[in-house]
Amino acid sequence: MAGSDKETRSSAIAAFVILLGIGIALLVMPKVVLWVGGYSPVLAAALGTLVILSFFLIFWLRARYQRRRGDQD
C-alpha cells in the first residue's frame, strides 16, 4: 500500500508542476502573441495554438508514459 501512496503523491506533484507551468505560459501568452502579431499574424496564431495544444500534449504524453511504465512492473 505504501507504494501506491508514493505513486499517488508523485502523480499529484507532477500534475501540479505541469499545471503551474502551463498556467504561467497562459498568463504570459497574450503579451507574447500580441508582440509576435506585430510581425506576423499567422505566426502569432500558430504560437497561440501551440501553447494551448501543449497543455493537452503534455498530459497525453504523461498518460502514455504511465501506461507503459505500469506494464513493465
PDB file of N, CA and C in Angstrom:
ATOM      1  N   MET A   1       0.816  -1.192   0.000  1.00  0.00           N
ATOM      2  CA  MET A   1       0.000   0.000   0.000  1.00  0.00           C
ATOM      3  C   MET A   1       0.860   1.255   0.000  1.00  0.00           C
ATOM      4  N   ALA A   2       2.042   1.179   0.601  1.00  0.00           N
ATOM      5  CA  ALA A   2       2.916   2.350   0.663  1.00  0.00           C
ATOM      6  C   ALA A   2       3.367   2.756  -0.727  1.00  0.00           C
ATOM      7  N   GLY A   3       3.573   1.791  -1.620  1.00  0.00           N
ATOM      8  CA  GLY A   3       3.957   2.102  -2.990  1.00  0.00           C
ATOM      9  C   GLY A   3       2.876   2.877  -3.710  1.00  0.00           C
ATOM     10  N   SER A   4       1.624   2.542  -3.445  1.00  0.00           N
ATOM     11  CA  SER A   4       0.503   3.231  -4.069  1.00  0.00           C
ATOM     12  C   SER A   4       0.424   4.680  -3.600  1.00  0.00           C
ATOM     13  N   ASP A   5       0.665   4.914  -2.314  1.00  0.00           N
ATOM     14  CA  ASP A   5       0.663   6.275  -1.781  1.00  0.00           C
ATOM     15  C   ASP A   5       1.775   7.097  -2.415  1.00  0.00           C
ATOM     16  N   LYS A   6       2.929   6.483  -2.596  1.00  0.00           N
ATOM     17  CA  LYS A   6       4.062   7.182  -3.207  1.00  0.00           C
ATOM     18  C   LYS A   6       3.753   7.536  -4.658  1.00  0.00           C
ATOM     19  N   GLU A   7       3.128   6.610  -5.390  1.00  0.00           N
ATOM     20  CA  GLU A   7       2.769   6.866  -6.787  1.00  0.00           C
ATOM     21  C   GLU A   7       1.723   7.975  -6.879  1.00  0.00           C
ATOM     22  N   THR A   8       0.749   7.956  -5.987  1.00  0.00           N
ATOM     23  CA  THR A   8      -0.294   8.977  -5.979  1.00  0.00           C
ATOM     24  C   THR A   8       0.309  10.347  -5.692  1.00  0.00           C
ATOM     25  N   ARG A   9       1.195  10.396  -4.721  1.00  0.00           N
ATOM     26  CA  ARG A   9       1.840  11.671  -4.376  1.00  0.00           C
ATOM     27  C   ARG A   9       2.697  12.168  -5.528  1.00  0.00           C
ATOM     28  N   SER A  10       3.435  11.269  -6.158  1.00  0.00           N
ATOM     29  CA  SER A  10       4.275  11.640  -7.297  1.00  0.00           C
ATOM     30  C   SER A  10       3.435  12.166  -8.443  1.00  0.00           C
ATOM     31  N   SER A  11       2.321  11.520  -8.725  1.00  0.00           N
ATOM     32  CA  SER A  11       1.427  11.971  -9.794  1.00  0.00           C
ATOM     33  C   SER A  11       0.839  13.336  -9.479  1.00  0.00           C
ATOM     34  N   ALA A  12       0.475  13.551  -8.230  1.00  0.00           N
ATOM     35  CA  ALA A  12      -0.097  14.840  -7.831  1.00  0.00           C
ATOM     36  C   ALA A  12       0.933  15.960  -7.957  1.00  0.00           C
ATOM     37  N   ILE A  13       2.163  15.687  -7.567  1.00  0.00           N
ATOM     38  CA  ILE A  13       3.224  16.688  -7.679  1.00  0.00           C
ATOM     39  C   ILE A  13       3.502  16.991  -9.149  1.00  0.00           C
ATOM     40  N   ALA A  14       3.570  15.957  -9.973  1.00  0.00           N
ATOM     41  CA  ALA A  14       3.813  16.152 -11.405  1.00  0.00           C
ATOM     42  C   ALA A  14       2.693  16.960 -12.045  1.00  0.00           C
ATOM     43  N   ALA A  15       1.447  16.645 -11.700  1.00  0.00           N
ATOM     44  CA  ALA A  15       0.307  17.389 -12.246  1.00  0.00           C
ATOM     45  C   ALA A  15       0.353  18.846 -11.800  1.00  0.00           C
ATOM     46  N   PHE A  16       0.714  19.090 -10.549  1.00  0.00           N
ATOM     47  CA  PHE A  16       0.821  20.458 -10.046  1.00  0.00           C
ATOM     48  C   PHE A  16       1.882  21.245 -10.800  1.00  0.00           C
ATOM     49  N   VAL A  17       3.038  20.635 -11.005  1.00  0.00           N
ATOM     50  CA  VAL A  17       4.124  21.317 -11.716  1.00  0.00           C
ATOM     51  C   VAL A  17       3.722  21.613 -13.156  1.00  0.00           C
ATOM     52  N   ILE A  18       3.079  20.647 -13.802  1.00  0.00           N
ATOM     53  CA  ILE A  18       2.634  20.843 -15.183  1.00  0.00           C
ATOM     54  C   ILE A  18       1.595  21.956 -15.249  1.00  0.00           C
ATOM     55  N   LEU A  19       0.619  21.927 -14.368  1.00  0.00           N
ATOM     56  CA  LEU A  19      -0.414  22.966 -14.360  1.00  0.00           C
ATOM     57  C   LEU A  19       0.166  24.343 -14.043  1.00  0.00           C
ATOM     58  N   LEU A  20       1.123  24.399 -13.147  1.00  0.00           N
ATOM     59  CA  LEU A  20       1.768  25.662 -12.817  1.00  0.00           C
ATOM     60  C   LEU A  20       2.507  26.217 -14.034  1.00  0.00           C
ATOM     61  N   GLY A  21       3.247  25.352 -14.708  1.00  0.00           N
ATOM     62  CA  GLY A  21       3.981  25.781 -15.903  1.00  0.00           C
ATOM     63  C   GLY A  21       3.054  26.256 -17.007  1.00  0.00           C
ATOM     64  N   ILE A  22       2.000  25.495 -17.256  1.00  0.00           N
ATOM     65  CA  ILE A  22       1.029  25.881 -18.280  1.00  0.00           C
ATOM     66  C   ILE A  22       0.298  27.157 -17.861  1.00  0.00           C
ATOM     67  N   GLY A  23      -0.019  27.284 -16.574  1.00  0.00           N
ATOM     68  CA  GLY A  23      -0.686  28.494 -16.085  1.00  0.00           C
ATOM     69  C   GLY A  23       0.157  29.739 -16.309  1.00  0.00           C
ATOM     70  N   ILE A  24       1.435  29.632 -16.028  1.00  0.00           N
ATOM     71  CA  ILE A  24       2.336  30.766 -16.260  1.00  0.00           C
ATOM     72  C   ILE A  24       2.411  31.072 -17.755  1.00  0.00           C
ATOM     73  N   ALA A  25       2.501  30.025 -18.578  1.00  0.00           N
ATOM     74  CA  ALA A  25       2.542  30.235 -20.027  1.00  0.00           C
ATOM     75  C   ALA A  25       1.269  30.911 -20.523  1.00  0.00           C
ATOM     76  N   LEU A  26       0.126  30.519 -19.979  1.00  0.00           N
ATOM     77  CA  LEU A  26      -1.137  31.126 -20.397  1.00  0.00           C
ATOM     78  C   LEU A  26      -1.260  32.577 -19.918  1.00  0.00           C
ATOM     79  N   LEU A  27      -0.647  32.906 -18.794  1.00  0.00           N
ATOM     80  CA  LEU A  27      -0.672  34.296 -18.324  1.00  0.00           C
ATOM     81  C   LEU A  27       0.199  35.203 -19.193  1.00  0.00           C
ATOM     82  N   VAL A  28       1.304  34.668 -19.673  1.00  0.00           N
ATOM     83  CA  VAL A  28       2.249  35.441 -20.472  1.00  0.00           C
ATOM     84  C   VAL A  28       1.855  35.446 -21.952  1.00  0.00           C
ATOM     85  N   MET A  29       1.105  34.426 -22.373  1.00  0.00           N
ATOM     86  CA  MET A  29       0.790  34.234 -23.791  1.00  0.00           C
ATOM     87  C   MET A  29       0.166  35.449 -24.474  1.00  0.00           C
ATOM     88  N   PRO A  30      -0.809  36.142 -23.893  1.00  0.00           N
ATOM     89  CA  PRO A  30      -1.401  37.275 -24.623  1.00  0.00           C
ATOM     90  C   PRO A  30      -0.386  38.346 -25.025  1.00  0.00           C
ATOM     91  N   LYS A  31       0.507  38.702 -24.116  1.00  0.00           N
ATOM     92  CA  LYS A  31       1.518  39.708 -24.436  1.00  0.00           C
ATOM     93  C   LYS A  31       2.465  39.211 -25.528  1.00  0.00           C
ATOM     94  N   VAL A  32       2.863  37.965 -25.429  1.00  0.00           N
ATOM     95  CA  VAL A  32       3.779  37.405 -26.424  1.00  0.00           C
ATOM     96  C   VAL A  32       3.098  37.314 -27.785  1.00  0.00           C
ATOM     97  N   VAL A  33       1.854  36.865 -27.809  1.00  0.00           N
ATOM     98  CA  VAL A  33       1.125  36.737 -29.074  1.00  0.00           C
ATOM     99  C   VAL A  33       0.920  38.117 -29.706  1.00  0.00           C
ATOM    100  N   LEU A  34       0.598  39.122 -28.903  1.00  0.00           N
ATOM    101  CA  LEU A  34       0.453  40.469 -29.455  1.00  0.00           C
ATOM    102  C   LEU A  34       1.776  40.992 -30.004  1.00  0.00           C
ATOM    103  N   TRP A  35       2.867  40.710 -29.313  1.00  0.00           N
ATOM    104  CA  TRP A  35       4.181  41.140 -29.776  1.00  0.00           C
ATOM    105  C   TRP A  35       4.546  40.448 -31.093  1.00  0.00           C
ATOM    106  N   VAL A  36       4.364  39.129 -31.147  1.00  0.00           N
ATOM    107  CA  VAL A  36       4.650  38.381 -32.366  1.00  0.00           C
ATOM    108  C   VAL A  36       3.679  38.794 -33.474  1.00  0.00           C
ATOM    109  N   GLY A  37       2.436  39.102 -33.118  1.00  0.00           N
ATOM    110  CA  GLY A  37       1.440  39.527 -34.090  1.00  0.00           C
ATOM    111  C   GLY A  37       1.819  40.812 -34.798  1.00  0.00           C
ATOM    112  N   GLY A  38       2.667  41.616 -34.197  1.00  0.00           N
ATOM    113  CA  GLY A  38       3.169  42.817 -34.855  1.00  0.00           C
ATOM    114  C   GLY A  38       4.021  42.491 -36.062  1.00  0.00           C
ATOM    115  N   TYR A  39       4.647  41.323 -36.039  1.00  0.00           N
ATOM    116  CA  TYR A  39       5.481  40.888 -37.158  1.00  0.00           C
ATOM    117  C   TYR A  39       4.689  40.036 -38.143  1.00  0.00           C
ATOM    118  N   SER A  40       3.915  39.083 -37.597  1.00  0.00           N
ATOM    119  CA  SER A  40       3.171  38.170 -38.459  1.00  0.00           C
ATOM    120  C   SER A  40       1.945  37.642 -37.710  1.00  0.00           C
ATOM    121  N   PRO A  41       0.753  38.005 -38.172  1.00  0.00           N
ATOM    122  CA  PRO A  41      -0.453  37.495 -37.522  1.00  0.00           C
ATOM    123  C   PRO A  41      -0.583  35.976 -37.617  1.00  0.00           C
ATOM    124  N   VAL A  42      -0.118  35.402 -38.710  1.00  0.00           N
ATOM    125  CA  VAL A  42      -0.182  33.949 -38.876  1.00  0.00           C
ATOM    126  C   VAL A  42       0.717  33.262 -37.855  1.00  0.00           C
ATOM    127  N   LEU A  43       1.921  33.795 -37.669  1.00  0.00           N
ATOM    128  CA  LEU A  43       2.840  33.231 -36.684  1.00  0.00           C
ATOM    129  C   LEU A  43       2.284  33.378 -35.269  1.00  0.00           C
ATOM    130  N   ALA A  44       1.628  34.487 -34.991  1.00  0.00           N
ATOM    131  CA  ALA A  44       1.020  34.693 -33.670  1.00  0.00           C
ATOM    132  C   ALA A  44      -0.088  33.668 -33.422  1.00  0.00           C
ATOM    133  N   ALA A  45      -0.912  33.420 -34.435  1.00  0.00           N
ATOM    134  CA  ALA A  45      -1.974  32.420 -34.293  1.00  0.00           C
ATOM    135  C   ALA A  45      -1.384  31.027 -34.091  1.00  0.00           C
ATOM    136  N   ALA A  46      -0.320  30.721 -34.823  1.00  0.00           N
ATOM    137  CA  ALA A  46       0.334  29.417 -34.676  1.00  0.00           C
ATOM    138  C   ALA A  46       0.930  29.266 -33.277  1.00  0.00           C
ATOM    139  N   LEU A  47       1.524  30.321 -32.765  1.00  0.00           N
ATOM    140  CA  LEU A  47       2.111  30.282 -31.420  1.00  0.00           C
ATOM    141  C   LEU A  47       1.030  30.075 -30.359  1.00  0.00           C
ATOM    142  N   GLY A  48      -0.057  30.802 -30.473  1.00  0.00           N
ATOM    143  CA  GLY A  48      -1.164  30.636 -29.525  1.00  0.00           C
ATOM    144  C   GLY A  48      -1.737  29.236 -29.564  1.00  0.00           C
ATOM    145  N   THR A  49      -1.903  28.712 -30.767  1.00  0.00           N
ATOM    146  CA  THR A  49      -2.406  27.350 -30.922  1.00  0.00           C
ATOM    147  C   THR A  49      -1.446  26.340 -30.307  1.00  0.00           C
ATOM    148  N   LEU A  50      -0.160  26.534 -30.524  1.00  0.00           N
ATOM    149  CA  LEU A  50       0.853  25.625 -29.980  1.00  0.00           C
ATOM    150  C   LEU A  50       0.836  25.618 -28.451  1.00  0.00           C
ATOM    151  N   VAL A  51       0.691  26.782 -27.842  1.00  0.00           N
ATOM    152  CA  VAL A  51       0.661  26.859 -26.373  1.00  0.00           C
ATOM    153  C   VAL A  51      -0.568  26.136 -25.827  1.00  0.00           C
ATOM    154  N   ILE A  52      -1.719  26.350 -26.453  1.00  0.00           N
ATOM    155  CA  ILE A  52      -2.944  25.693 -25.990  1.00  0.00           C
ATOM    156  C   ILE A  52      -2.848  24.180 -26.186  1.00  0.00           C
ATOM    157  N   LEU A  53      -2.368  23.744 -27.339  1.00  0.00           N
ATOM    158  CA  LEU A  53      -2.252  22.303 -27.601  1.00  0.00           C
ATOM    159  C   LEU A  53      -1.198  21.640 -26.725  1.00  0.00           C
ATOM    160  N   SER A  54      -0.179  22.395 -26.309  1.00  0.00           N
ATOM    161  CA  SER A  54       0.864  21.809 -25.464  1.00  0.00           C
ATOM    162  C   SER A  54       0.299  21.319 -24.139  1.00  0.00           C
ATOM    163  N   PHE A  55      -0.728  22.002 -23.628  1.00  0.00           N
ATOM    164  CA  PHE A  55      -1.386  21.563 -22.394  1.00  0.00           C
ATOM    165  C   PHE A  55      -1.894  20.127 -22.540  1.00  0.00           C
ATOM    166  N   PHE A  56      -2.601  19.870 -23.627  1.00  0.00           N
ATOM    167  CA  PHE A  56      -3.146  18.531 -23.850  1.00  0.00           C
ATOM    168  C   PHE A  56      -2.053  17.539 -24.223  1.00  0.00           C
ATOM    169  N   LEU A  57      -1.074  17.982 -24.989  1.00  0.00           N
ATOM    170  CA  LEU A  57       0.014  17.106 -25.409  1.00  0.00           C
ATOM    171  C   LEU A  57       0.821  16.599 -24.215  1.00  0.00           C
ATOM    172  N   ILE A  58       1.109  17.479 -23.273  1.00  0.00           N
ATOM    173  CA  ILE A  58       1.885  17.084 -22.097  1.00  0.00           C
ATOM    174  C   ILE A  58       1.154  16.015 -21.297  1.00  0.00           C
ATOM    175  N   PHE A  59      -0.146  16.199 -21.052  1.00  0.00           N
ATOM    176  CA  PHE A  59      -0.889  15.202 -20.285  1.00  0.00           C
ATOM    177  C   PHE A  59      -1.068  13.911 -21.075  1.00  0.00           C
ATOM    178  N   TRP A  60      -1.209  13.992 -22.392  1.00  0.00           N
ATOM    179  CA  TRP A  60      -1.314  12.784 -23.221  1.00  0.00           C
ATOM    180  C   TRP A  60      -0.010  11.992 -23.165  1.00  0.00           C
ATOM    181  N   LEU A  61       1.124  12.679 -23.294  1.00  0.00           N
ATOM    182  CA  LEU A  61       2.415  12.002 -23.221  1.00  0.00           C
ATOM    183  C   LEU A  61       2.653  11.410 -21.834  1.00  0.00           C
ATOM    184  N   ARG A  62       2.253  12.118 -20.796  1.00  0.00           N
ATOM    185  CA  ARG A  62       2.420  11.583 -19.434  1.00  0.00           C
ATOM    186  C   ARG A  62       1.567  10.335 -19.231  1.00  0.00           C
ATOM    187  N   ALA A  63       0.352  10.341 -19.750  1.00  0.00           N
ATOM    188  CA  ALA A  63      -0.509   9.159 -19.632  1.00  0.00           C
ATOM    189  C   ALA A  63       0.098   7.975 -20.373  1.00  0.00           C
ATOM    190  N   ARG A  64       0.643   8.209 -21.554  1.00  0.00           N
ATOM    191  CA  ARG A  64       1.299   7.118 -22.302  1.00  0.00           C
ATOM    192  C   ARG A  64       2.485   6.567 -21.523  1.00  0.00           C
ATOM    193  N   TYR A  65       3.275   7.467 -20.940  1.00  0.00           N
ATOM    194  CA  TYR A  65       4.427   7.048 -20.154  1.00  0.00           C
ATOM    195  C   TYR A  65       3.986   6.222 -18.947  1.00  0.00           C
ATOM    196  N   GLN A  66       2.944   6.669 -18.262  1.00  0.00           N
ATOM    197  CA  GLN A  66       2.459   5.949 -17.086  1.00  0.00           C
ATOM    198  C   GLN A  66       1.926   4.569 -17.460  1.00  0.00           C
ATOM    199  N   ARG A  67       1.196   4.476 -18.572  1.00  0.00           N
ATOM    200  CA  ARG A  67       0.693   3.163 -19.014  1.00  0.00           C
ATOM    201  C   ARG A  67       1.838   2.234 -19.350  1.00  0.00           C
ATOM    202  N   ARG A  68       2.825   2.739 -20.070  1.00  0.00           N
ATOM    203  CA  ARG A  68       3.963   1.906 -20.457  1.00  0.00           C
ATOM    204  C   ARG A  68       4.760   1.474 -19.228  1.00  0.00           C
ATOM    205  N   ARG A  69       4.950   2.378 -18.287  1.00  0.00           N
ATOM    206  CA  ARG A  69       5.682   2.049 -17.060  1.00  0.00           C
ATOM    207  C   ARG A  69       4.916   1.045 -16.218  1.00  0.00           C
ATOM    208  N   GLY A  70       3.586   1.144 -16.226  1.00  0.00           N
ATOM    209  CA  GLY A  70       2.754   0.219 -15.468  1.00  0.00           C
ATOM    210  C   GLY A  70       2.782  -1.193 -16.047  1.00  0.00           C
ATOM    211  N   ASP A  71       2.946  -1.305 -17.354  1.00  0.00           N
ATOM    212  CA  ASP A  71       3.010  -2.625 -17.991  1.00  0.00           C
ATOM    213  C   ASP A  71       4.278  -3.369 -17.648  1.00  0.00           C
ATOM    214  N   GLN A  72       5.369  -2.645 -17.368  1.00  0.00           N
ATOM    215  CA  GLN A  72       6.652  -3.274 -17.076  1.00  0.00           C
ATOM    216  C   GLN A  72       6.730  -3.770 -15.634  1.00  0.00           C
ATOM    217  N   ASP A  73       5.982  -3.163 -14.724  1.00  0.00           N
ATOM    218  CA  ASP A  73       6.058  -3.554 -13.302  1.00  0.00           C
ATOM    219  C   ASP A  73       5.354  -4.846 -13.024  1.00  0.00           C
TER     220      ASP A  73
END
